[in-house]
Amino acid sequence: MLSASLFRTPLRCVHRLPACTRWLSSVSKDSTKLGLVPTLQRIIKTGALGSEVTVSGWVRSVRVQKRIAFAEVSDGSTPRGIQIIMDDPHMAAGLATGCSVEIKGLLAESPGRGQSKEIQAKNISIIGGSDPETYPLQKKHHSMEFLREIGYLRPRSQTIGAVARLRSHAEMGLHRFFHENEFVRVHTPAITANDCEGGGETFQLTTPGSESTDPASDFFGKRVNLTVSGQLHLEIYNNAFKRVYNFNQAFRAEPSQTGRHLSEFWMVEAECAFVHSLDPLLGLVEQMVQSTTRYLLDNAGDELGFFAQKNEALSSLVQRIASSEPFARITYTEAIDILQKADALQKFVFSPRWGQDLQSEHERYLATKHFNGPLFVTDYPAEIKPFYMLPNTDGKTVACMDLLVPGPCELLGGSLREHDFERISHKIRSLGIEEGSLDWYTSLRKYGSVPHGGFGMGFERYIQMVTGLESVRDIIPFPRHAGRCLY
């Protein structure tokens, strides 16, 4: 099994950071000038042994003996808290799991396993008390289902805390990748008058007290929804900027109760102009996923190690994705052939047939068993894909791709976009889409249209891939799904 310490070994930098990025990094290292109390992470990394420090945070555990007392305090900045040593057990009076404290003491080398430093307390102030009898987070294993029921406290748990830090670092890694590769970020709207995917699984917006069923009399004068994707809006900007991307929330009124679906989630989407084939898109996606994972290895190795410490397969997957080794590539037709041969031996619940979409069990077999790693599946049948995808010359398939990975299975999807005005107009009419509702979209093809393409990645699914967690409900801070919207 790969050691968790591997995740703290920086890989060779592929790109030299731009001056602005190096400047931002230097600013973050001097954040104590803001006048804020330093984090435990900063104290543990830079604090000198023997120096007097002040830490603040929340107590995870308290242990009182006859001549000494111990407490673990965390402030969310590290996977583990820091141990507080009290030579006088009376100093622990009033300390309880869950209470908030400010502690002054001396920073010392720790003989304890799994920690480098500890604090020999001189003064302890309780900022906010906590009833240890009713505090839900005790020092024991809690199921993820239980933690969802106490969502207002679950960020204090080690697992959810590690997820939160990974999310933060992964988002930074994505922004850095796009910034270094000259993409312009676009803030696409949450409220839209279109259904990008055409599935009809949208949340319709209306104003309170509206008695009319006629959308024309409602607030916007037409039917509007929460967005399922910012792609169509990104394409507007992609007709003025060669490379654009967003990092936005998306919403889908899908009643599914599986651990792979949410009603509110985050998407990373990108569009590139003057792209004539799928190859550049595949390369872009591959480098984005690899670069972001390398960024996590360099900046959140302890968090990755936390999830991989008892999961050799996850260790190997993260290292594999962070490497420069190309992802496997097959066509949909080749995938069906592989699956039909496997079906003769193991029998899937849904028999794979050409012309039908791949089921989760098919994607899982391809990514986990057959290839045992990330792979692109390209050129799906046109009939099972959205209207905006560019047809291939065979007349049966479209120039599209899905990236499959162990864990969440489908990580992202993308395609070349139809850029011909007549063809896209005919496609929209044939699907019976409301006349005139997408005139703005088709008109993009009338004024300097160019071949272009893009993709969208579910951010929670990426985090699911690097953590190995089974449900995306444990990856987003406040999960919303059918029948569930707490807080």
Short mmCIF file of C-alpha atoms in Angstrom, two decimals:
data_model
loop_
_atom_site.label_atom_id
_atom_site.label_comp_id
_atom_site.label_asym_id
_atom_site.label_seq_id
_atom_site.Cartn_x
_atom_site.Cartn_y
_atom_site.Cartn_z
CA MET A 1 0.00 0.00 0.00
CA LEU A 2 1.18 3.49 -0.77
CA SER A 3 1.97 5.50 2.33
CA ALA A 4 -0.11 8.56 3.08
CA SER A 5 3.19 10.45 3.26
CA LEU A 6 3.41 10.12 -0.52
CA PHE A 7 0.67 12.70 -0.73
CA ARG A 8 2.93 15.22 0.97
CA THR A 9 5.74 14.76 -1.56
CA PRO A 10 5.51 17.62 -4.08
CA LEU A 11 5.72 16.64 -7.72
CA ARG A 12 7.92 18.53 -10.14
CA CYS A 13 6.21 21.75 -11.23
CA VAL A 14 5.20 21.62 -14.87
CA HIS A 15 4.67 25.36 -15.29
CA ARG A 16 6.53 28.26 -13.71
CA LEU A 17 4.02 30.38 -11.85
CA PRO A 18 3.20 33.76 -13.37
CA ALA A 19 4.33 36.80 -11.42
CA CYS A 20 0.81 37.58 -10.23
CA THR A 21 0.38 34.02 -8.89
CA ARG A 22 3.71 34.17 -7.05
CA TRP A 23 2.67 37.53 -5.60
CA LEU A 24 -0.62 36.09 -4.34
CA SER A 25 1.29 33.20 -2.76
CA SER A 26 3.63 35.56 -0.94
CA VAL A 27 0.69 37.60 0.36
CA SER A 28 -0.98 34.51 1.83
CA LYS A 29 2.18 33.61 3.74
CA ASP A 30 2.05 36.95 5.55
CA SER A 31 -1.65 36.86 6.38
CA THR A 32 -1.04 37.50 10.10
CA LYS A 33 -0.60 41.16 9.16
CA LEU A 34 -4.38 41.22 8.77
CA GLY A 35 -4.63 41.30 12.54
CA LEU A 36 -6.38 37.93 12.72
CA VAL A 37 -5.53 35.18 15.18
CA PRO A 38 -3.11 32.76 13.44
CA THR A 39 -4.42 29.35 12.43
CA LEU A 40 -3.15 26.11 13.93
CA GLN A 41 -1.72 25.26 10.53
CA ARG A 42 0.42 28.40 10.60
CA ILE A 43 1.51 27.83 14.21
CA ILE A 44 2.46 24.19 13.61
CA LYS A 45 4.36 24.97 10.41
CA THR A 46 6.22 28.12 11.41
CA GLY A 47 6.07 28.39 15.21
CA ALA A 48 9.44 28.13 16.97
CA LEU A 49 9.78 25.52 19.68
CA GLY A 50 9.72 27.19 23.09
CA SER A 51 7.91 30.28 21.84
CA GLU A 52 4.75 31.55 23.51
CA VAL A 53 1.69 31.13 21.29
CA THR A 54 -2.02 31.80 21.46
CA VAL A 55 -4.39 29.36 19.83
CA SER A 56 -8.15 29.41 19.55
CA GLY A 57 -10.57 26.79 18.36
CA TRP A 58 -13.02 24.10 19.42
CA VAL A 59 -12.33 21.24 21.84
CA ARG A 60 -12.59 17.79 20.28
CA SER A 61 -11.77 15.77 23.38
CA VAL A 62 -10.76 16.14 27.02
CA ARG A 63 -8.96 13.60 29.20
CA VAL A 64 -8.28 14.32 32.89
CA GLN A 65 -5.92 12.24 35.03
CA LYS A 66 -4.74 12.69 38.60
CA ARG A 67 -1.69 14.81 37.85
CA ILE A 68 -2.17 15.92 34.27
CA ALA A 69 -4.90 16.69 31.75
CA PHE A 70 -5.03 16.60 27.95
CA ALA A 71 -7.27 18.22 25.37
CA GLU A 72 -7.37 18.21 21.60
CA VAL A 73 -8.24 21.53 20.00
CA SER A 74 -9.04 22.10 16.34
CA ASP A 75 -9.75 25.21 14.27
CA GLY A 76 -10.44 23.50 10.93
CA SER A 77 -7.13 24.41 9.33
CA THR A 78 -5.54 20.95 9.76
CA PRO A 79 -6.74 17.33 9.52
CA ARG A 80 -5.82 16.79 13.15
CA GLY A 81 -6.05 19.24 15.99
CA ILE A 82 -3.22 20.05 18.36
CA GLN A 83 -2.74 18.45 21.76
CA ILE A 84 -2.91 20.71 24.79
CA ILE A 85 -0.96 19.60 27.89
CA MET A 86 -2.16 20.85 31.29
CA ASP A 87 0.28 20.09 34.10
CA ASP A 88 -2.41 21.08 36.61
CA PRO A 89 -5.61 19.03 36.04
CA HIS A 90 -7.65 21.87 37.56
CA MET A 91 -6.96 23.88 34.40
CA ALA A 92 -9.37 21.55 32.62
CA ALA A 93 -12.28 22.68 34.80
CA GLY A 94 -15.16 23.64 32.53
CA LEU A 95 -13.54 22.21 29.41
CA ALA A 96 -15.93 20.03 27.46
CA THR A 97 -16.14 18.52 24.01
CA GLY A 98 -17.53 21.12 21.63
CA CYS A 99 -16.72 24.25 23.63
CA SER A 100 -14.68 27.08 22.13
CA VAL A 101 -11.46 28.18 23.82
CA GLU A 102 -8.47 30.49 23.68
CA ILE A 103 -5.27 29.00 25.04
CA LYS A 104 -1.92 30.61 25.76
CA GLY A 105 1.13 28.45 26.26
CA LEU A 106 4.50 27.28 25.07
CA LEU A 107 4.96 25.43 21.80
CA ALA A 108 6.82 22.18 22.42
CA GLU A 109 7.98 19.15 20.49
CA SER A 110 5.48 16.35 20.83
CA PRO A 111 6.53 12.78 21.61
CA GLY A 112 3.05 11.66 20.57
CA ARG A 113 2.50 9.67 17.43
CA GLY A 114 1.12 11.49 14.39
CA GLN A 115 1.85 15.00 15.65
CA SER A 116 4.99 17.11 15.60
CA LYS A 117 4.13 19.78 18.14
CA GLU A 118 1.96 20.32 21.19
CA ILE A 119 1.18 23.19 23.52
CA GLN A 120 2.01 23.32 27.22
CA ALA A 121 -0.88 25.43 28.46
CA LYS A 122 -0.34 28.41 30.77
CA ASN A 123 -3.77 29.98 30.55
CA ILE A 124 -7.11 28.71 29.24
CA SER A 125 -10.16 30.86 28.56
CA ILE A 126 -13.50 29.30 27.67
CA ILE A 127 -15.17 31.47 25.05
CA GLY A 128 -18.37 29.48 24.51
CA GLY A 129 -19.54 26.59 26.62
CA SER A 130 -20.92 23.23 25.44
CA ASP A 131 -22.98 20.60 27.21
CA PRO A 132 -20.96 17.37 26.88
CA GLU A 133 -24.07 15.29 27.56
CA THR A 134 -25.97 16.57 24.53
CA TYR A 135 -23.13 17.52 22.16
CA PRO A 136 -23.66 15.15 19.20
CA LEU A 137 -20.03 14.81 18.03
CA GLN A 138 -18.32 12.51 20.48
CA LYS A 139 -14.85 11.03 20.02
CA LYS A 140 -16.02 7.92 18.20
CA HIS A 141 -16.96 6.81 14.71
CA HIS A 142 -20.04 8.51 13.28
CA SER A 143 -21.71 7.30 10.12
CA MET A 144 -22.04 9.71 7.20
CA GLU A 145 -25.82 9.35 7.46
CA PHE A 146 -25.70 10.52 11.08
CA LEU A 147 -23.51 13.49 10.18
CA ARG A 148 -26.02 14.58 7.53
CA GLU A 149 -28.66 14.78 10.26
CA ILE A 150 -26.52 17.28 12.19
CA GLY A 151 -25.39 19.31 9.20
CA TYR A 152 -24.97 22.42 11.34
CA LEU A 153 -22.16 20.70 13.27
CA ARG A 154 -20.72 18.21 10.77
CA PRO A 155 -18.01 20.63 9.49
CA ARG A 156 -16.27 19.97 12.82
CA SER A 157 -15.87 16.28 12.01
CA GLN A 158 -12.53 15.17 10.60
CA THR A 159 -14.01 13.78 7.38
CA ILE A 160 -16.17 16.76 6.44
CA GLY A 161 -13.39 19.14 7.50
CA ALA A 162 -10.97 17.38 5.17
CA VAL A 163 -13.53 17.52 2.35
CA ALA A 164 -13.99 21.26 2.87
CA ARG A 165 -10.26 21.94 2.65
CA LEU A 166 -9.95 19.73 -0.44
CA ARG A 167 -12.81 21.61 -2.11
CA SER A 168 -11.09 24.91 -1.41
CA HIS A 169 -7.73 23.73 -2.77
CA ALA A 170 -9.28 22.01 -5.79
CA GLU A 171 -11.15 25.17 -6.76
CA MET A 172 -7.92 27.15 -6.47
CA GLY A 173 -6.12 24.55 -8.59
CA LEU A 174 -8.77 24.78 -11.30
CA HIS A 175 -8.69 28.58 -11.38
CA ARG A 176 -4.91 28.54 -11.56
CA PHE A 177 -4.97 26.09 -14.47
CA PHE A 178 -7.40 28.19 -16.48
CA HIS A 179 -5.59 31.43 -15.60
CA GLU A 180 -2.23 30.04 -16.71
CA ASN A 181 -3.78 28.89 -19.98
CA GLU A 182 -5.34 32.30 -20.76
CA PHE A 183 -9.00 31.50 -20.17
CA VAL A 184 -11.40 34.31 -19.23
CA ARG A 185 -13.82 33.52 -16.42
CA VAL A 186 -17.47 34.34 -17.16
CA HIS A 187 -20.15 34.58 -14.49
CA THR A 188 -23.04 32.84 -16.22
CA PRO A 189 -26.55 33.45 -14.83
CA ALA A 190 -28.43 31.26 -12.38
CA ILE A 191 -31.77 32.42 -13.83
CA THR A 192 -32.36 31.50 -17.45
CA ALA A 193 -35.11 31.12 -20.01
CA ASN A 194 -33.64 27.97 -21.57
CA ASP A 195 -33.14 24.32 -20.67
CA CYS A 196 -29.63 23.59 -21.95
CA GLU A 197 -29.83 19.81 -21.69
CA GLY A 198 -33.37 19.60 -23.05
CA GLY A 199 -34.42 17.10 -20.38
CA GLY A 200 -37.07 19.29 -18.82
CA GLU A 201 -35.71 18.61 -15.30
CA THR A 202 -35.62 22.28 -14.34
CA PHE A 203 -36.86 24.27 -11.36
CA GLN A 204 -39.34 26.84 -12.61
CA LEU A 205 -39.33 30.25 -10.92
CA THR A 206 -42.47 32.17 -10.10
CA THR A 207 -43.34 34.98 -7.71
CA PRO A 208 -45.37 34.39 -4.52
CA GLY A 209 -49.06 35.04 -4.84
CA SER A 210 -49.11 34.65 -8.60
CA GLU A 211 -52.61 33.39 -9.40
CA SER A 212 -52.24 33.15 -13.15
CA THR A 213 -50.81 30.11 -14.90
CA ASP A 214 -49.77 32.32 -17.81
CA PRO A 215 -46.00 32.94 -17.60
CA ALA A 216 -46.49 36.20 -19.50
CA SER A 217 -48.13 37.70 -16.41
CA ASP A 218 -45.36 36.60 -14.05
CA PHE A 219 -42.32 38.58 -12.90
CA PHE A 220 -40.16 38.13 -16.01
CA GLY A 221 -43.02 38.02 -18.48
CA LYS A 222 -42.06 34.53 -19.56
CA ARG A 223 -41.23 31.15 -18.10
CA VAL A 224 -37.82 31.13 -16.45
CA ASN A 225 -35.85 28.41 -14.67
CA LEU A 226 -32.84 27.86 -12.50
CA THR A 227 -29.99 26.91 -14.79
CA VAL A 228 -28.91 23.32 -15.39
CA SER A 229 -25.79 24.48 -17.24
CA GLY A 230 -24.06 27.70 -18.22
CA GLN A 231 -22.89 26.27 -21.53
CA LEU A 232 -25.17 28.20 -23.88
CA HIS A 233 -24.30 31.48 -22.18
CA LEU A 234 -20.60 30.62 -22.28
CA GLU A 235 -20.92 30.14 -26.04
CA ILE A 236 -21.97 33.79 -26.34
CA TYR A 237 -18.70 34.91 -24.80
CA ASN A 238 -16.80 32.26 -26.74
CA ASN A 239 -17.79 34.17 -29.86
CA ALA A 240 -15.73 37.10 -28.57
CA PHE A 241 -13.04 35.38 -26.47
CA LYS A 242 -11.16 32.32 -27.68
CA ARG A 243 -11.17 30.62 -24.29
CA VAL A 244 -13.76 31.03 -21.55
CA TYR A 245 -14.84 29.10 -18.46
CA ASN A 246 -17.14 29.33 -15.48
CA PHE A 247 -17.39 27.89 -11.98
CA ASN A 248 -21.05 28.16 -11.10
CA GLN A 249 -23.92 26.46 -9.31
CA ALA A 250 -26.35 24.41 -11.35
CA PHE A 251 -29.76 23.01 -10.45
CA ARG A 252 -31.64 19.94 -11.60
CA ALA A 253 -35.13 18.80 -10.53
CA GLU A 254 -34.22 15.14 -10.79
CA PRO A 255 -36.04 12.91 -8.26
CA SER A 256 -33.20 10.34 -8.15
CA GLN A 257 -32.19 9.30 -4.62
CA THR A 258 -28.81 7.79 -5.49
CA GLY A 259 -25.53 8.98 -4.01
CA ARG A 260 -24.50 10.31 -7.45
CA HIS A 261 -27.17 12.99 -7.79
CA LEU A 262 -27.95 16.34 -6.20
CA SER A 263 -30.52 19.00 -6.97
CA GLU A 264 -27.97 21.78 -6.43
CA PHE A 265 -24.34 21.30 -7.36
CA TRP A 266 -21.28 23.05 -8.80
CA MET A 267 -20.05 22.85 -12.38
CA VAL A 268 -16.79 23.76 -14.08
CA GLU A 269 -17.48 24.48 -17.75
CA ALA A 270 -15.20 25.66 -20.54
CA GLU A 271 -15.61 26.60 -24.20
CA CYS A 272 -12.89 27.03 -26.81
CA ALA A 273 -13.17 28.69 -30.23
CA PHE A 274 -11.39 27.61 -33.42
CA VAL A 275 -11.40 23.94 -32.40
CA HIS A 276 -11.80 21.64 -35.41
CA SER A 277 -11.62 18.18 -33.79
CA LEU A 278 -12.09 16.40 -30.49
CA ASP A 279 -8.37 15.87 -29.89
CA PRO A 280 -7.63 19.37 -28.53
CA LEU A 281 -10.60 19.08 -26.16
CA LEU A 282 -9.48 15.69 -24.90
CA GLY A 283 -6.01 17.08 -24.31
CA LEU A 284 -7.39 20.11 -22.47
CA VAL A 285 -9.56 17.98 -20.19
CA GLU A 286 -6.72 15.57 -19.51
CA GLN A 287 -4.32 18.36 -18.55
CA MET A 288 -6.95 20.14 -16.41
CA VAL A 289 -7.66 17.02 -14.34
CA GLN A 290 -3.97 16.13 -14.04
CA SER A 291 -2.92 19.68 -13.14
CA THR A 292 -5.63 20.08 -10.50
CA THR A 293 -4.75 16.74 -8.93
CA ARG A 294 -1.06 17.67 -8.83
CA TYR A 295 -2.06 20.92 -7.14
CA LEU A 296 -3.86 18.90 -4.46
CA LEU A 297 -0.83 16.69 -3.95
CA ASP A 298 1.33 19.77 -3.46
CA ASN A 299 -1.05 21.72 -1.25
CA ALA A 300 -3.46 19.27 0.40
CA GLY A 301 -1.37 16.13 0.78
CA ASP A 302 -2.46 15.58 4.38
CA GLU A 303 -6.11 15.64 3.34
CA LEU A 304 -5.54 13.22 0.46
CA GLY A 305 -3.59 10.99 2.81
CA PHE A 306 -6.45 11.06 5.32
CA PHE A 307 -8.77 9.48 2.76
CA ALA A 308 -6.18 7.13 1.23
CA GLN A 309 -4.65 5.76 4.43
CA LYS A 310 -6.72 2.56 4.28
CA ASN A 311 -7.48 2.58 0.56
CA GLU A 312 -4.65 1.34 -1.64
CA ALA A 313 -6.77 1.58 -4.79
CA LEU A 314 -7.49 5.26 -4.08
CA SER A 315 -3.79 5.92 -3.46
CA SER A 316 -2.92 4.40 -6.81
CA LEU A 317 -5.71 6.24 -8.64
CA VAL A 318 -4.70 9.68 -7.36
CA GLN A 319 -1.05 9.06 -8.24
CA ARG A 320 -2.07 7.74 -11.66
CA ILE A 321 -4.21 10.76 -12.46
CA ALA A 322 -1.56 13.19 -11.26
CA SER A 323 1.03 11.66 -13.56
CA SER A 324 1.55 12.69 -17.17
CA GLU A 325 0.41 9.31 -18.46
CA PRO A 326 -2.30 9.79 -21.12
CA PHE A 327 -5.84 8.65 -20.36
CA ALA A 328 -7.19 5.72 -22.39
CA ARG A 329 -9.39 6.59 -25.39
CA ILE A 330 -12.08 4.45 -27.04
CA THR A 331 -15.16 5.14 -29.13
CA TYR A 332 -18.69 4.39 -27.98
CA THR A 333 -18.85 1.59 -30.56
CA GLU A 334 -15.67 0.04 -29.13
CA ALA A 335 -17.10 0.40 -25.62
CA ILE A 336 -20.27 -1.47 -26.63
CA ASP A 337 -18.15 -4.25 -28.11
CA ILE A 338 -16.14 -4.58 -24.87
CA LEU A 339 -19.30 -4.55 -22.77
CA GLN A 340 -21.12 -7.13 -24.89
CA LYS A 341 -18.20 -9.52 -24.55
CA ALA A 342 -18.19 -8.96 -20.78
CA ASP A 343 -21.98 -9.39 -20.66
CA ALA A 344 -21.63 -12.89 -22.07
CA LEU A 345 -19.59 -13.80 -18.99
CA GLN A 346 -21.01 -11.80 -16.07
CA LYS A 347 -24.46 -10.55 -17.21
CA PHE A 348 -25.21 -6.90 -16.61
CA VAL A 349 -28.62 -5.84 -15.32
CA PHE A 350 -29.01 -3.82 -18.53
CA SER A 351 -27.67 -5.56 -21.62
CA PRO A 352 -25.42 -3.16 -23.58
CA ARG A 353 -26.81 -2.37 -27.02
CA TRP A 354 -25.64 0.06 -29.66
CA GLY A 355 -27.91 3.11 -29.69
CA GLN A 356 -28.61 3.08 -25.96
CA ASP A 357 -26.85 5.19 -23.38
CA LEU A 358 -24.30 3.56 -21.09
CA GLN A 359 -25.65 2.66 -17.68
CA SER A 360 -23.74 3.21 -14.43
CA GLU A 361 -22.83 -0.49 -14.27
CA HIS A 362 -21.35 -0.25 -17.77
CA GLU A 363 -19.31 2.85 -16.94
CA ARG A 364 -18.14 1.25 -13.69
CA TYR A 365 -16.99 -1.90 -15.49
CA LEU A 366 -15.03 0.07 -18.08
CA ALA A 367 -13.33 2.42 -15.60
CA THR A 368 -12.80 0.07 -12.67
CA LYS A 369 -12.31 -3.38 -14.19
CA HIS A 370 -11.43 -3.27 -17.87
CA PHE A 371 -9.19 -0.16 -17.90
CA ASN A 372 -8.72 0.32 -14.14
CA GLY A 373 -8.24 4.04 -14.61
CA PRO A 374 -9.51 7.12 -16.42
CA LEU A 375 -10.73 6.76 -20.00
CA PHE A 376 -12.47 8.83 -22.64
CA VAL A 377 -15.43 7.39 -24.51
CA THR A 378 -16.11 9.33 -27.71
CA ASP A 379 -18.56 9.51 -30.63
CA TYR A 380 -21.90 8.53 -29.10
CA PRO A 381 -25.05 8.01 -31.23
CA ALA A 382 -26.66 11.34 -32.15
CA GLU A 383 -30.09 10.18 -30.98
CA ILE A 384 -29.09 10.02 -27.32
CA LYS A 385 -27.21 13.33 -27.18
CA PRO A 386 -28.36 17.01 -27.01
CA PHE A 387 -29.21 19.08 -30.08
CA TYR A 388 -26.13 21.31 -29.99
CA MET A 389 -23.53 18.59 -30.64
CA LEU A 390 -21.73 18.51 -33.99
CA PRO A 391 -22.61 15.49 -36.16
CA ASN A 392 -19.81 13.26 -37.40
CA THR A 393 -19.47 12.49 -41.10
CA ASP A 394 -20.96 9.00 -40.61
CA GLY A 395 -24.38 10.58 -40.06
CA LYS A 396 -25.01 8.40 -37.01
CA THR A 397 -22.78 9.74 -34.25
CA VAL A 398 -21.75 13.10 -32.84
CA ALA A 399 -18.31 14.45 -31.96
CA CYS A 400 -18.58 14.14 -28.19
CA MET A 401 -16.81 12.59 -25.24
CA ASP A 402 -17.37 11.43 -21.67
CA LEU A 403 -14.53 11.00 -19.17
CA LEU A 404 -15.07 7.91 -17.02
CA VAL A 405 -13.13 7.33 -13.80
CA PRO A 406 -13.25 4.83 -10.92
CA GLY A 407 -15.64 6.06 -8.23
CA PRO A 408 -18.14 8.54 -9.66
CA CYS A 409 -17.95 6.85 -13.10
CA GLU A 410 -18.86 9.76 -15.40
CA LEU A 411 -16.71 12.70 -14.34
CA LEU A 412 -17.45 15.07 -17.21
CA GLY A 413 -18.86 15.33 -20.71
CA GLY A 414 -18.24 17.57 -23.69
CA SER A 415 -18.43 17.91 -27.44
CA LEU A 416 -17.80 19.97 -30.49
CA ARG A 417 -20.74 22.34 -30.98
CA GLU A 418 -22.79 22.68 -34.14
CA HIS A 419 -21.61 25.95 -35.72
CA ASP A 420 -23.69 25.98 -38.93
CA PHE A 421 -26.79 28.21 -38.81
CA GLU A 422 -28.97 26.15 -41.14
CA ARG A 423 -28.18 22.80 -39.52
CA ILE A 424 -28.71 23.97 -35.94
CA SER A 425 -31.96 25.75 -36.90
CA HIS A 426 -33.28 22.62 -38.57
CA LYS A 427 -32.33 20.50 -35.53
CA ILE A 428 -34.15 22.83 -33.14
CA ARG A 429 -37.30 22.81 -35.28
CA SER A 430 -37.25 19.02 -35.58
CA LEU A 431 -37.17 18.65 -31.79
CA GLY A 432 -40.22 20.87 -31.34
CA ILE A 433 -38.39 23.39 -29.15
CA GLU A 434 -40.48 26.52 -28.62
CA GLU A 435 -40.19 28.70 -31.71
CA GLY A 436 -38.04 31.75 -31.18
CA SER A 437 -36.81 30.71 -27.73
CA LEU A 438 -33.30 30.02 -29.02
CA ASP A 439 -33.07 32.63 -31.78
CA TRP A 440 -30.27 34.33 -29.88
CA TYR A 441 -28.33 31.06 -29.82
CA THR A 442 -28.78 30.26 -33.49
CA SER A 443 -27.98 33.86 -34.45
CA LEU A 444 -24.48 33.35 -33.10
CA ARG A 445 -24.01 31.17 -36.19
CA LYS A 446 -24.92 34.07 -38.52
CA TYR A 447 -22.19 36.52 -37.52
CA GLY A 448 -18.67 35.17 -37.71
CA SER A 449 -19.37 31.63 -36.56
CA VAL A 450 -16.36 29.39 -35.95
CA PRO A 451 -15.84 25.71 -35.08
CA HIS A 452 -15.83 25.43 -31.30
CA GLY A 453 -16.32 22.99 -28.46
CA GLY A 454 -16.37 22.63 -24.72
CA PHE A 455 -17.15 20.50 -21.70
CA GLY A 456 -18.63 20.51 -18.21
CA MET A 457 -17.33 18.75 -15.10
CA GLY A 458 -19.29 18.13 -11.93
CA PHE A 459 -17.09 19.56 -9.17
CA GLU A 460 -18.54 17.26 -6.51
CA ARG A 461 -17.79 14.25 -8.67
CA TYR A 462 -14.16 15.31 -8.96
CA ILE A 463 -13.90 15.56 -5.16
CA GLN A 464 -15.66 12.21 -4.91
CA MET A 465 -12.99 10.70 -7.15
CA VAL A 466 -10.04 11.88 -5.02
CA THR A 467 -11.67 11.08 -1.66
CA GLY A 468 -13.31 7.75 -2.47
CA LEU A 469 -16.49 8.82 -0.64
CA GLU A 470 -19.56 6.93 -1.81
CA SER A 471 -22.07 9.79 -1.85
CA VAL A 472 -21.83 13.31 -3.23
CA ARG A 473 -24.13 14.32 -0.36
CA ASP A 474 -21.07 14.13 1.89
CA ILE A 475 -19.01 16.28 -0.46
CA ILE A 476 -21.17 19.39 -0.83
CA PRO A 477 -21.55 21.56 2.30
CA PHE A 478 -25.35 21.70 2.21
CA PRO A 479 -26.84 18.84 0.16
CA ARG A 480 -30.16 19.44 -1.56
CA HIS A 481 -32.03 16.58 -3.18
CA ALA A 482 -35.61 15.38 -3.62
CA GLY A 483 -37.44 15.59 -0.29
CA ARG A 484 -34.48 17.18 1.49
CA CYS A 485 -33.53 20.82 2.01
CA LEU A 486 -32.29 21.53 5.53
CA TYR A 487 -31.19 24.97 6.67
#
